């Protein structure tokens, strides 16, 4: 059980390292088509719905400028695309980032370097790739200085990030991508050389356009709104706060600022990952408490078993007790003898229990996928508790044996 508890704690700490202790994550909400309705009230709501410019680079600049508790802001633009190298094509995520991304996400560069100011300001076609991307495209070789074609643009590899181990469970629970499989470019390079959703093309106007189309009278029916789709310029915004105590207050200020900048349209979602992790931690703590109660009941039953065995031993060895008392053994000697025997029983059970606990921890991890962490301190603590149980539950039988008088004991025999 201590192995399960240690494993849960290790998992929480690993997830904290991935999401960042003081981070707030802002994600946009795309405009989705709504179900058609003939209700006059709902039609009026559609008519009066305000226009929002969406989450964009200007929002990040305002956050940095006007919220004093904010330390770093890291916008991201994500594109599902493909990369071609030596005639091989692989699916990847192309991520446009700012220089603060690596600090906010706790990412270290293993080889090469990050983007410099000249590359960022001039939107140069350079990239930093994940470790798995390098292994796929450049098996057994270094990717530094080489070129890869991502969609229609050739990019030069200037760096490779250090591999980060991210479990499938963490990806599912926290919405974290496998950062080792992404290709990173400066956000300005992304907007200039790939796509900027702020720029509306003729084709987009024809297909969706993000405009509200009105009917031409009663014959044409009620007014209808054409959904704009994903009109946000950026796909994710991570805000790092200087002090963890200011997380909640900063999130409230951030929500009010963005809502005001987006014309009172709530087209974004704010999450504080550390709060989600704390909720998970509370759940796991309750789980560990339940396990501890079960273990306590098991220890109680084991202790009662030891006490019953020793009481039966006292009854069976009444003659022996009478003889050793008759030849000069004191009450303390009798107590010490029976306590030693009860402790010996618990020590034997403790050794067997440690072996079964180690094997059980590995079986649980293999069968259920729950991570378990065995440590020497846990083993020693468990063994110490086993000895204490034998000592406590052996006191009553030992005193019972010591209270027998030599003549009474022999007469009873």
mmCIF file of C-alpha atoms in Angstrom:
data_model
loop_
_atom_site.group_PDB
_atom_site.id
_atom_site.type_symbol
_atom_site.label_atom_id
_atom_site.label_comp_id
_atom_site.label_asym_id
_atom_site.label_seq_id
_atom_site.Cartn_x
_atom_site.Cartn_y
_atom_site.Cartn_z
ATOM 1 C CA UNK A 1 0.000 0.000 0.000
ATOM 2 C CA UNK A 2 2.870 2.368 0.667
ATOM 3 C CA UNK A 3 4.185 1.473 -2.809
ATOM 4 C CA UNK A 4 0.819 2.441 -4.342
ATOM 5 C CA UNK A 5 0.765 5.714 -2.378
ATOM 6 C CA UNK A 6 4.341 6.577 -3.405
ATOM 7 C CA UNK A 7 3.494 5.794 -7.021
ATOM 8 C CA UNK A 8 0.489 8.126 -6.938
ATOM 9 C CA UNK A 9 2.616 10.909 -5.445
ATOM 10 C CA UNK A 10 5.305 10.410 -8.111
ATOM 11 C CA UNK A 11 2.687 10.582 -10.866
ATOM 12 C CA UNK A 12 1.252 13.839 -9.492
ATOM 13 C CA UNK A 13 4.730 15.425 -9.288
ATOM 14 C CA UNK A 14 5.532 14.317 -12.843
ATOM 15 C CA UNK A 15 2.302 15.836 -14.144
ATOM 16 C CA UNK A 16 2.992 19.046 -12.235
ATOM 17 C CA UNK A 17 6.350 19.282 -13.969
ATOM 18 C CA UNK A 18 4.655 18.866 -17.355
ATOM 19 C CA UNK A 19 1.919 21.470 -16.961
ATOM 20 C CA UNK A 20 3.900 23.895 -14.781
ATOM 21 C CA UNK A 21 3.079 24.796 -11.205
ATOM 22 C CA UNK A 22 2.054 28.410 -11.817
ATOM 23 C CA UNK A 23 0.473 28.140 -15.277
ATOM 24 C CA UNK A 24 -2.951 29.203 -16.497
ATOM 25 C CA UNK A 25 -4.103 27.781 -19.837
ATOM 26 C CA UNK A 26 -6.468 29.685 -22.138
ATOM 27 C CA UNK A 27 -8.020 27.789 -25.042
ATOM 28 C CA UNK A 28 -10.330 29.227 -27.718
ATOM 29 C CA UNK A 29 -13.859 27.986 -28.390
ATOM 30 C CA UNK A 30 -14.539 27.748 -32.156
ATOM 31 C CA UNK A 31 -17.867 28.862 -33.552
ATOM 32 C CA UNK A 32 -19.991 25.769 -34.196
ATOM 33 C CA UNK A 33 -23.197 25.483 -36.220
ATOM 34 C CA UNK A 34 -26.263 25.705 -34.027
ATOM 35 C CA UNK A 35 -29.416 23.667 -34.384
ATOM 36 C CA UNK A 36 -32.077 25.418 -36.422
ATOM 37 C CA UNK A 37 -35.022 26.709 -34.436
ATOM 38 C CA UNK A 38 -38.191 28.611 -35.316
ATOM 39 C CA UNK A 39 -38.440 30.133 -31.865
ATOM 40 C CA UNK A 40 -38.696 33.925 -32.086
ATOM 41 C CA UNK A 41 -36.697 34.347 -28.874
ATOM 42 C CA UNK A 42 -33.780 32.266 -30.177
ATOM 43 C CA UNK A 43 -33.833 34.100 -33.494
ATOM 44 C CA UNK A 44 -33.576 37.411 -31.637
ATOM 45 C CA UNK A 45 -30.579 36.059 -29.717
ATOM 46 C CA UNK A 46 -28.867 35.144 -32.990
ATOM 47 C CA UNK A 47 -29.534 38.601 -34.393
ATOM 48 C CA UNK A 48 -28.089 40.390 -31.381
ATOM 49 C CA UNK A 49 -25.053 38.126 -30.922
ATOM 50 C CA UNK A 50 -21.973 40.292 -30.857
ATOM 51 C CA UNK A 51 -18.888 39.923 -33.013
ATOM 52 C CA UNK A 52 -15.629 38.740 -31.441
ATOM 53 C CA UNK A 53 -12.217 39.078 -33.015
ATOM 54 C CA UNK A 54 -11.077 35.857 -31.312
ATOM 55 C CA UNK A 55 -7.951 35.006 -29.366
ATOM 56 C CA UNK A 56 -4.958 36.676 -31.036
ATOM 57 C CA UNK A 57 -1.430 38.003 -30.595
ATOM 58 C CA UNK A 58 -2.708 41.381 -29.427
ATOM 59 C CA UNK A 59 -4.323 39.641 -26.447
ATOM 60 C CA UNK A 60 -0.955 38.254 -25.369
ATOM 61 C CA UNK A 61 0.630 41.693 -25.561
ATOM 62 C CA UNK A 62 -2.146 43.211 -23.429
ATOM 63 C CA UNK A 63 -1.828 40.463 -20.825
ATOM 64 C CA UNK A 64 1.928 41.031 -20.525
ATOM 65 C CA UNK A 65 1.461 44.785 -20.312
ATOM 66 C CA UNK A 66 -1.497 45.240 -17.972
ATOM 67 C CA UNK A 67 -1.517 42.275 -15.529
ATOM 68 C CA UNK A 68 1.389 42.748 -13.082
ATOM 69 C CA UNK A 69 1.226 39.236 -11.581
ATOM 70 C CA UNK A 70 1.967 37.646 -14.973
ATOM 71 C CA UNK A 71 5.553 36.475 -15.438
ATOM 72 C CA UNK A 72 5.498 34.953 -18.947
ATOM 73 C CA UNK A 73 2.964 34.515 -21.751
ATOM 74 C CA UNK A 74 3.325 31.757 -24.333
ATOM 75 C CA UNK A 75 0.962 31.660 -27.343
ATOM 76 C CA UNK A 76 0.784 28.608 -29.616
ATOM 77 C CA UNK A 77 -0.637 27.985 -33.093
ATOM 78 C CA UNK A 78 -1.060 24.305 -33.941
ATOM 79 C CA UNK A 79 -1.408 22.791 -37.408
ATOM 80 C CA UNK A 80 -1.886 19.089 -38.161
ATOM 81 C CA UNK A 81 0.223 18.520 -41.252
ATOM 82 C CA UNK A 82 2.930 16.300 -42.695
ATOM 83 C CA UNK A 83 6.701 16.353 -43.060
ATOM 84 C CA UNK A 84 8.687 14.968 -45.994
ATOM 85 C CA UNK A 85 12.321 13.910 -45.813
ATOM 86 C CA UNK A 86 14.181 11.601 -48.221
ATOM 87 C CA UNK A 87 10.925 10.636 -49.865
ATOM 88 C CA UNK A 88 9.276 9.598 -46.587
ATOM 89 C CA UNK A 89 6.125 11.304 -45.333
ATOM 90 C CA UNK A 90 5.068 11.399 -41.668
ATOM 91 C CA UNK A 91 2.193 13.092 -39.882
ATOM 92 C CA UNK A 92 3.275 15.771 -37.413
ATOM 93 C CA UNK A 93 1.988 18.746 -35.504
ATOM 94 C CA UNK A 94 3.550 22.039 -36.576
ATOM 95 C CA UNK A 95 3.523 24.460 -33.647
ATOM 96 C CA UNK A 96 4.154 28.182 -33.916
ATOM 97 C CA UNK A 97 5.622 29.423 -30.643
ATOM 98 C CA UNK A 98 7.119 32.448 -28.958
ATOM 99 C CA UNK A 99 10.582 32.423 -27.284
ATOM 100 C CA UNK A 100 8.931 31.971 -23.869
ATOM 101 C CA UNK A 101 7.453 28.592 -24.824
ATOM 102 C CA UNK A 102 10.483 26.561 -23.727
ATOM 103 C CA UNK A 103 10.619 28.192 -20.286
ATOM 104 C CA UNK A 104 6.887 27.916 -19.639
ATOM 105 C CA UNK A 105 6.763 24.257 -20.751
ATOM 106 C CA UNK A 106 9.963 23.209 -18.901
ATOM 107 C CA UNK A 107 11.605 22.096 -22.149
ATOM 108 C CA UNK A 108 15.367 21.907 -22.500
ATOM 109 C CA UNK A 109 17.316 21.925 -25.763
ATOM 110 C CA UNK A 110 19.424 18.757 -26.048
ATOM 111 C CA UNK A 111 21.272 19.700 -29.242
ATOM 112 C CA UNK A 112 21.612 22.963 -31.130
ATOM 113 C CA UNK A 113 19.974 26.171 -29.964
ATOM 114 C CA UNK A 114 16.686 28.034 -29.608
ATOM 115 C CA UNK A 115 15.479 30.715 -32.018
ATOM 116 C CA UNK A 116 17.472 33.950 -31.907
ATOM 117 C CA UNK A 117 16.020 37.438 -32.241
ATOM 118 C CA UNK A 118 17.007 37.818 -35.919
ATOM 119 C CA UNK A 119 15.271 34.564 -36.894
ATOM 120 C CA UNK A 120 12.130 35.537 -34.979
ATOM 121 C CA UNK A 121 11.823 39.099 -36.270
ATOM 122 C CA UNK A 122 12.488 38.141 -39.904
ATOM 123 C CA UNK A 123 10.229 35.062 -39.935
ATOM 124 C CA UNK A 124 13.054 32.811 -41.143
ATOM 125 C CA UNK A 125 12.239 29.170 -42.096
ATOM 126 C CA UNK A 126 13.942 27.505 -39.113
ATOM 127 C CA UNK A 127 12.652 24.889 -36.710
ATOM 128 C CA UNK A 128 13.327 22.997 -33.503
ATOM 129 C CA UNK A 129 12.147 19.385 -33.602
ATOM 130 C CA UNK A 130 11.174 16.785 -31.025
ATOM 131 C CA UNK A 131 13.388 13.824 -30.228
ATOM 132 C CA UNK A 132 11.003 11.309 -31.810
ATOM 133 C CA UNK A 133 10.868 13.374 -35.010
ATOM 134 C CA UNK A 134 14.658 13.206 -35.256
ATOM 135 C CA UNK A 135 14.605 9.427 -34.735
ATOM 136 C CA UNK A 136 11.974 8.977 -37.456
ATOM 137 C CA UNK A 137 13.478 11.248 -40.086
ATOM 138 C CA UNK A 138 17.207 10.976 -39.338
ATOM 139 C CA UNK A 139 17.737 7.450 -38.024
ATOM 140 C CA UNK A 140 21.188 7.195 -36.522
ATOM 141 C CA UNK A 141 22.116 10.714 -37.689
ATOM 142 C CA UNK A 142 22.077 14.210 -36.281
ATOM 143 C CA UNK A 143 19.339 16.479 -37.625
ATOM 144 C CA UNK A 144 21.194 19.738 -36.930
ATOM 145 C CA UNK A 145 21.677 21.919 -40.004
ATOM 146 C CA UNK A 146 19.577 19.684 -42.251
ATOM 147 C CA UNK A 147 16.403 20.671 -44.096
ATOM 148 C CA UNK A 148 12.956 19.116 -43.930
ATOM 149 C CA UNK A 149 9.866 19.966 -45.947
ATOM 150 C CA UNK A 150 6.853 20.641 -43.762
ATOM 151 C CA UNK A 151 3.815 20.891 -46.006
ATOM 152 C CA UNK A 152 5.039 23.293 -48.740
ATOM 153 C CA UNK A 153 7.858 25.031 -46.855
ATOM 154 C CA UNK A 154 11.467 23.914 -46.427
ATOM 155 C CA UNK A 155 12.694 24.403 -42.847
ATOM 156 C CA UNK A 156 16.219 24.196 -41.463
ATOM 157 C CA UNK A 157 16.646 22.255 -38.209
ATOM 158 C CA UNK A 158 18.567 24.353 -35.663
ATOM 159 C CA UNK A 159 17.764 22.403 -32.492
ATOM 160 C CA UNK A 160 16.414 19.180 -30.960
ATOM 161 C CA UNK A 161 14.575 19.215 -27.651
ATOM 162 C CA UNK A 162 15.383 16.891 -24.777
ATOM 163 C CA UNK A 163 13.032 13.917 -24.696
ATOM 164 C CA UNK A 164 10.246 14.176 -22.122
ATOM 165 C CA UNK A 165 8.432 11.081 -20.913
ATOM 166 C CA UNK A 166 4.693 11.740 -21.082
ATOM 167 C CA UNK A 167 2.313 8.901 -20.193
ATOM 168 C CA UNK A 168 -0.884 8.269 -22.141
ATOM 169 C CA UNK A 169 -2.795 8.853 -18.906
ATOM 170 C CA UNK A 170 -1.285 12.326 -18.497
ATOM 171 C CA UNK A 171 -2.061 13.180 -22.110
ATOM 172 C CA UNK A 172 -5.685 12.136 -21.630
ATOM 173 C CA UNK A 173 -6.301 13.724 -18.213
ATOM 174 C CA UNK A 174 -4.471 17.025 -18.754
ATOM 175 C CA UNK A 175 -4.780 17.452 -22.517
ATOM 176 C CA UNK A 176 -0.998 17.452 -22.952
ATOM 177 C CA UNK A 177 0.473 16.671 -26.366
ATOM 178 C CA UNK A 178 3.436 14.388 -26.845
ATOM 179 C CA UNK A 179 5.945 17.224 -27.210
ATOM 180 C CA UNK A 180 8.562 14.830 -28.598
ATOM 181 C CA UNK A 181 6.600 14.409 -31.848
ATOM 182 C CA UNK A 182 6.120 18.107 -32.686
ATOM 183 C CA UNK A 183 7.992 20.553 -34.916
ATOM 184 C CA UNK A 184 8.376 24.070 -33.505
ATOM 185 C CA UNK A 185 8.821 27.272 -35.511
ATOM 186 C CA UNK A 186 8.683 30.978 -34.549
ATOM 187 C CA UNK A 187 5.103 32.178 -34.398
ATOM 188 C CA UNK A 188 5.810 34.953 -36.925
ATOM 189 C CA UNK A 189 7.199 32.350 -39.348
ATOM 190 C CA UNK A 190 3.964 30.403 -38.964
ATOM 191 C CA UNK A 191 1.760 33.441 -39.646
ATOM 192 C CA UNK A 192 3.801 34.573 -42.651
ATOM 193 C CA UNK A 193 4.651 31.263 -44.323
ATOM 194 C CA UNK A 194 1.693 29.073 -43.390
ATOM 195 C CA UNK A 195 -1.618 30.529 -42.274
ATOM 196 C CA UNK A 196 -2.966 33.512 -40.392
ATOM 197 C CA UNK A 197 -6.662 33.161 -39.537
ATOM 198 C CA UNK A 198 -6.902 36.931 -39.184
ATOM 199 C CA UNK A 199 -6.532 37.204 -42.955
ATOM 200 C CA UNK A 200 -9.776 36.295 -44.694
ATOM 201 C CA UNK A 201 -9.367 35.069 -48.261
ATOM 202 C CA UNK A 202 -11.969 35.156 -51.017
ATOM 203 C CA UNK A 203 -12.356 31.385 -50.778
ATOM 204 C CA UNK A 204 -13.099 31.581 -47.052
ATOM 205 C CA UNK A 205 -15.631 34.333 -47.651
ATOM 206 C CA UNK A 206 -17.366 32.178 -50.210
ATOM 207 C CA UNK A 207 -17.459 29.071 -47.994
ATOM 208 C CA UNK A 208 -18.032 30.419 -44.498
ATOM 209 C CA UNK A 209 -16.791 33.963 -44.267
ATOM 210 C CA UNK A 210 -17.999 34.446 -40.748
ATOM 211 C CA UNK A 211 -20.848 36.743 -41.822
ATOM 212 C CA UNK A 212 -24.472 36.828 -40.754
ATOM 213 C CA UNK A 213 -26.838 36.334 -43.692
ATOM 214 C CA UNK A 214 -30.240 37.930 -43.371
ATOM 215 C CA UNK A 215 -33.427 36.823 -45.113
ATOM 216 C CA UNK A 216 -35.000 39.140 -47.670
ATOM 217 C CA UNK A 217 -38.360 39.332 -45.991
ATOM 218 C CA UNK A 218 -41.071 36.902 -44.964
ATOM 219 C CA UNK A 219 -40.594 34.766 -48.076
ATOM 220 C CA UNK A 220 -36.969 34.100 -47.273
ATOM 221 C CA UNK A 221 -37.685 33.066 -43.670
ATOM 222 C CA UNK A 222 -35.953 34.163 -40.467
ATOM 223 C CA UNK A 223 -32.460 35.510 -40.201
ATOM 224 C CA UNK A 224 -29.726 32.877 -40.066
ATOM 225 C CA UNK A 225 -26.156 32.921 -38.845
ATOM 226 C CA UNK A 226 -23.393 31.185 -40.769
ATOM 227 C CA UNK A 227 -20.856 29.651 -38.352
ATOM 228 C CA UNK A 228 -17.360 31.141 -38.552
ATOM 229 C CA UNK A 229 -15.516 27.965 -37.588
ATOM 230 C CA UNK A 230 -12.156 28.455 -35.893
ATOM 231 C CA UNK A 231 -11.648 32.193 -36.324
ATOM 232 C CA UNK A 232 -9.072 32.458 -33.504
ATOM 233 C CA UNK A 233 -5.554 33.424 -34.515
ATOM 234 C CA UNK A 234 -3.916 31.293 -31.805
ATOM 235 C CA UNK A 235 -4.912 27.851 -30.519
ATOM 236 C CA UNK A 236 -3.518 27.931 -27.009
ATOM 237 C CA UNK A 237 -2.289 30.558 -24.587
ATOM 238 C CA UNK A 238 -0.275 29.655 -21.492
ATOM 239 C CA UNK A 239 0.084 32.351 -18.846
ATOM 240 C CA UNK A 240 2.692 31.832 -16.128
ATOM 241 C CA UNK A 241 2.109 33.632 -12.827
ATOM 242 C CA UNK A 242 4.963 34.781 -10.596
ATOM 243 C CA UNK A 243 3.390 33.479 -7.371
ATOM 244 C CA UNK A 244 1.164 30.402 -7.062
ATOM 245 C CA UNK A 245 -0.958 32.235 -4.463
ATOM 246 C CA UNK A 246 -2.047 34.651 -7.196
ATOM 247 C CA UNK A 247 -3.296 31.978 -9.612
ATOM 248 C CA UNK A 248 -6.998 32.294 -8.891
ATOM 249 C CA UNK A 249 -7.027 36.106 -8.764
ATOM 250 C CA UNK A 250 -4.983 36.337 -11.975
ATOM 251 C CA UNK A 251 -7.356 33.932 -13.730
ATOM 252 C CA UNK A 252 -10.333 36.127 -12.757
ATOM 253 C CA UNK A 253 -8.634 39.299 -14.004
ATOM 254 C CA UNK A 254 -7.571 37.494 -17.165
ATOM 255 C CA UNK A 255 -11.135 36.352 -17.833
ATOM 256 C CA UNK A 256 -12.525 39.874 -17.412
ATOM 257 C CA UNK A 257 -9.854 41.394 -19.658
ATOM 258 C CA UNK A 258 -10.340 38.883 -22.471
ATOM 259 C CA UNK A 259 -14.108 39.146 -22.267
ATOM 260 C CA UNK A 260 -13.886 42.924 -22.572
ATOM 261 C CA UNK A 261 -11.452 42.678 -25.489
ATOM 262 C CA UNK A 262 -13.725 40.144 -27.209
ATOM 263 C CA UNK A 263 -16.771 42.427 -27.062
ATOM 264 C CA UNK A 264 -18.344 40.535 -24.114
ATOM 265 C CA UNK A 265 -18.351 37.253 -26.065
ATOM 266 C CA UNK A 266 -17.210 34.256 -24.005
ATOM 267 C CA UNK A 267 -15.406 32.416 -26.813
ATOM 268 C CA UNK A 268 -12.544 31.121 -24.674
ATOM 269 C CA UNK A 269 -11.996 28.750 -21.760
ATOM 270 C CA UNK A 270 -9.628 29.240 -18.823
ATOM 271 C CA UNK A 271 -8.159 26.329 -16.877
ATOM 272 C CA UNK A 272 -5.722 26.132 -13.980
ATOM 273 C CA UNK A 273 -4.001 22.726 -14.377
ATOM 274 C CA UNK A 274 -2.659 22.702 -10.819
ATOM 275 C CA UNK A 275 -6.226 22.826 -9.483
ATOM 276 C CA UNK A 276 -7.139 19.800 -11.600
ATOM 277 C CA UNK A 277 -4.097 18.005 -10.247
ATOM 278 C CA UNK A 278 -5.017 18.933 -6.673
ATOM 279 C CA UNK A 279 -8.468 17.430 -7.221
ATOM 280 C CA UNK A 280 -6.839 14.250 -8.500
ATOM 281 C CA UNK A 281 -4.502 14.293 -5.522
ATOM 282 C CA UNK A 282 -7.432 14.586 -3.099
ATOM 283 C CA UNK A 283 -9.119 11.646 -4.808
ATOM 284 C CA UNK A 284 -5.966 9.569 -4.510
ATOM 285 C CA UNK A 285 -5.545 10.605 -0.878
ATOM 286 C CA UNK A 286 -9.067 9.350 -0.136
ATOM 287 C CA UNK A 287 -8.180 6.133 -1.954
ATOM 288 C CA UNK A 288 -5.025 5.781 0.165
ATOM 289 C CA UNK A 289 -7.018 6.451 3.353
ATOM 290 C CA UNK A 290 -9.437 3.662 2.422
ATOM 291 C CA UNK A 291 -6.494 1.345 1.789
ATOM 292 C CA UNK A 292 -4.980 2.357 5.134
ATOM 293 C CA UNK A 293 -8.233 1.550 6.941
ATOM 294 C CA UNK A 294 -8.292 -1.874 5.274
ATOM 295 C CA UNK A 295 -4.669 -2.394 6.312
ATOM 296 C CA UNK A 296 -5.499 -1.296 9.859
ATOM 297 C CA UNK A 297 -8.312 -3.856 10.038
ATOM 298 C CA UNK A 298 -5.909 -6.515 8.724
ATOM 299 C CA UNK A 299 -3.345 -5.561 11.392
ATOM 300 C CA UNK A 300 -6.034 -5.713 14.074
ATOM 301 C CA UNK A 301 -7.132 -9.165 12.937
ATOM 302 C CA UNK A 302 -3.501 -10.306 12.784
ATOM 303 C CA UNK A 303 -2.873 -8.935 16.284
ATOM 304 C CA UNK A 304 -5.945 -10.678 17.684
ATOM 305 C CA UNK A 305 -4.727 -13.884 16.033
ATOM 306 C CA UNK A 306 -1.354 -13.571 17.739
ATOM 307 C CA UNK A 307 -3.035 -12.862 21.090
ATOM 308 C CA UNK A 308 -5.333 -15.887 20.795
ATOM 309 C CA UNK A 309 -2.404 -18.143 19.871
ATOM 310 C CA UNK A 310 -0.425 -16.925 22.882
ATOM 311 C CA UNK A 311 -3.409 -17.296 25.248
ATOM 312 C CA UNK A 312 -3.872 -20.865 24.044
ATOM 313 C CA UNK A 313 -0.145 -21.408 24.559
ATOM 314 C CA UNK A 314 -0.421 -20.102 28.135
ATOM 315 C CA UNK A 315 -3.219 -22.592 28.916
ATOM 316 C CA UNK A 316 -1.301 -25.486 27.363
ATOM 317 C CA UNK A 317 1.928 -24.615 29.197
ATOM 318 C CA UNK A 318 0.540 -24.103 32.690
ATOM 319 C CA UNK A 319 2.787 -26.837 34.123
ATOM 320 C CA UNK A 320 5.856 -25.284 32.470
ATOM 321 C CA UNK A 321 4.954 -21.896 33.944
ATOM 322 C CA UNK A 322 4.554 -23.466 37.410
ATOM 323 C CA UNK A 323 7.932 -25.206 37.182
ATOM 324 C CA UNK A 324 9.911 -22.140 36.081
ATOM 325 C CA UNK A 325 8.210 -20.026 38.742
ATOM 326 C CA UNK A 326 8.954 -22.696 41.364
ATOM 327 C CA UNK A 327 12.661 -22.731 40.560
ATOM 328 C CA UNK A 328 12.941 -18.961 40.900
ATOM 329 C CA UNK A 329 11.718 -17.267 37.705
ATOM 330 C CA UNK A 330 10.191 -13.858 38.368
ATOM 331 C CA UNK A 331 7.081 -12.360 36.781
ATOM 332 C CA UNK A 332 9.322 -10.204 34.588
ATOM 333 C CA UNK A 333 11.091 -13.344 33.323
ATOM 334 C CA UNK A 334 7.781 -14.953 32.338
ATOM 335 C CA UNK A 335 6.540 -11.755 30.671
ATOM 336 C CA UNK A 336 9.812 -11.447 28.731
ATOM 337 C CA UNK A 337 9.599 -15.075 27.589
ATOM 338 C CA UNK A 338 6.053 -14.847 26.235
ATOM 339 C CA UNK A 339 6.612 -11.382 24.746
ATOM 340 C CA UNK A 340 9.667 -12.712 22.916
ATOM 341 C CA UNK A 341 7.588 -15.552 21.479
ATOM 342 C CA UNK A 342 4.802 -13.215 20.272
ATOM 343 C CA UNK A 343 7.351 -10.870 18.711
ATOM 344 C CA UNK A 344 9.019 -13.850 17.026
ATOM 345 C CA UNK A 345 5.663 -14.801 15.497
ATOM 346 C CA UNK A 346 5.116 -11.246 14.215
ATOM 347 C CA UNK A 347 8.693 -11.017 12.881
ATOM 348 C CA UNK A 348 8.165 -14.230 10.901
ATOM 349 C CA UNK A 349 4.853 -12.932 9.583
ATOM 350 C CA UNK A 350 6.490 -9.580 8.778
ATOM 351 C CA UNK A 351 9.228 -11.199 6.693
ATOM 352 C CA UNK A 352 6.658 -13.218 4.719
ATOM 353 C CA UNK A 353 4.497 -10.092 4.397
ATOM 354 C CA UNK A 354 7.357 -8.021 2.990
ATOM 355 C CA UNK A 355 8.010 -10.659 0.336
ATOM 356 C CA UNK A 356 4.303 -10.862 -0.574
ATOM 357 C CA UNK A 357 4.076 -7.039 -0.586
ATOM 358 C CA UNK A 358 6.951 -6.664 -3.057
ATOM 359 C CA UNK A 359 5.538 -9.356 -5.350
ATOM 360 C CA UNK A 360 2.027 -7.893 -5.012
ATOM 361 C CA UNK A 361 3.221 -4.400 -5.943
ATOM 362 C CA UNK A 362 4.753 -5.668 -9.179
ATOM 363 C CA UNK A 363 1.635 -7.719 -9.978
ATOM 364 C CA UNK A 364 -0.658 -4.706 -9.407
ATOM 365 C CA UNK A 365 1.507 -2.506 -11.648
ATOM 366 C CA UNK A 366 1.576 -5.167 -14.385
ATOM 367 C CA UNK A 367 -2.141 -6.000 -14.275
ATOM 368 C CA UNK A 368 -3.801 -2.642 -13.595
ATOM 369 C CA UNK A 369 -1.194 -0.163 -14.884
ATOM 370 C CA UNK A 370 -1.119 1.650 -11.510
ATOM 371 C CA UNK A 371 2.441 2.820 -10.923
ATOM 372 C CA UNK A 372 3.977 1.531 -7.689
ATOM 373 C CA UNK A 373 7.211 2.770 -6.102
ATOM 374 C CA UNK A 374 9.032 0.507 -3.629
ATOM 375 C CA UNK A 375 11.486 2.069 -1.214
ATOM 376 C CA UNK A 376 13.678 0.824 1.621
ATOM 377 C CA UNK A 377 11.953 3.204 4.053
ATOM 378 C CA UNK A 378 8.562 1.671 3.249
ATOM 379 C CA UNK A 379 9.884 -1.842 3.819
ATOM 380 C CA UNK A 380 11.529 -0.912 7.128
ATOM 381 C CA UNK A 381 8.400 0.918 8.316
ATOM 382 C CA UNK A 382 6.216 -2.072 7.454
ATOM 383 C CA UNK A 383 8.541 -4.446 9.316
ATOM 384 C CA UNK A 384 8.610 -2.111 12.342
ATOM 385 C CA UNK A 385 4.787 -2.014 12.443
ATOM 386 C CA UNK A 386 4.686 -5.833 12.298
ATOM 387 C CA UNK A 387 7.000 -6.053 15.326
ATOM 388 C CA UNK A 388 4.970 -3.444 17.230
ATOM 389 C CA UNK A 389 1.734 -5.375 16.569
ATOM 390 C CA UNK A 390 3.315 -8.518 18.026
ATOM 391 C CA UNK A 391 4.563 -6.576 21.037
ATOM 392 C CA UNK A 392 1.236 -4.859 21.793
ATOM 393 C CA UNK A 393 -0.965 -7.929 21.373
ATOM 394 C CA UNK A 394 1.501 -10.128 23.253
ATOM 395 C CA UNK A 395 1.369 -8.054 26.436
ATOM 396 C CA UNK A 396 -1.969 -9.429 27.725
ATOM 397 C CA UNK A 397 -1.068 -13.129 27.269
ATOM 398 C CA UNK A 398 2.362 -12.484 28.804
ATOM 399 C CA UNK A 399 0.821 -10.832 31.877
ATOM 400 C CA UNK A 400 -1.730 -13.619 32.091
ATOM 401 C CA UNK A 401 1.096 -16.162 32.224
ATOM 402 C CA UNK A 402 3.080 -14.130 34.759
ATOM 403 C CA UNK A 403 0.099 -13.842 37.122
ATOM 404 C CA UNK A 404 -0.093 -17.610 37.627
ATOM 405 C CA UNK A 405 1.317 -18.716 40.996
ATOM 406 C CA UNK A 406 3.662 -21.726 41.120
ATOM 407 C CA UNK A 407 1.482 -23.920 43.447
ATOM 408 C CA UNK A 408 -1.763 -22.962 41.674
ATOM 409 C CA UNK A 409 -0.201 -23.695 38.316
ATOM 410 C CA UNK A 410 0.984 -27.152 39.395
ATOM 411 C CA UNK A 411 -2.385 -27.961 41.043
ATOM 412 C CA UNK A 412 -4.241 -26.923 37.877
ATOM 413 C CA UNK A 413 -1.947 -29.174 35.845
#
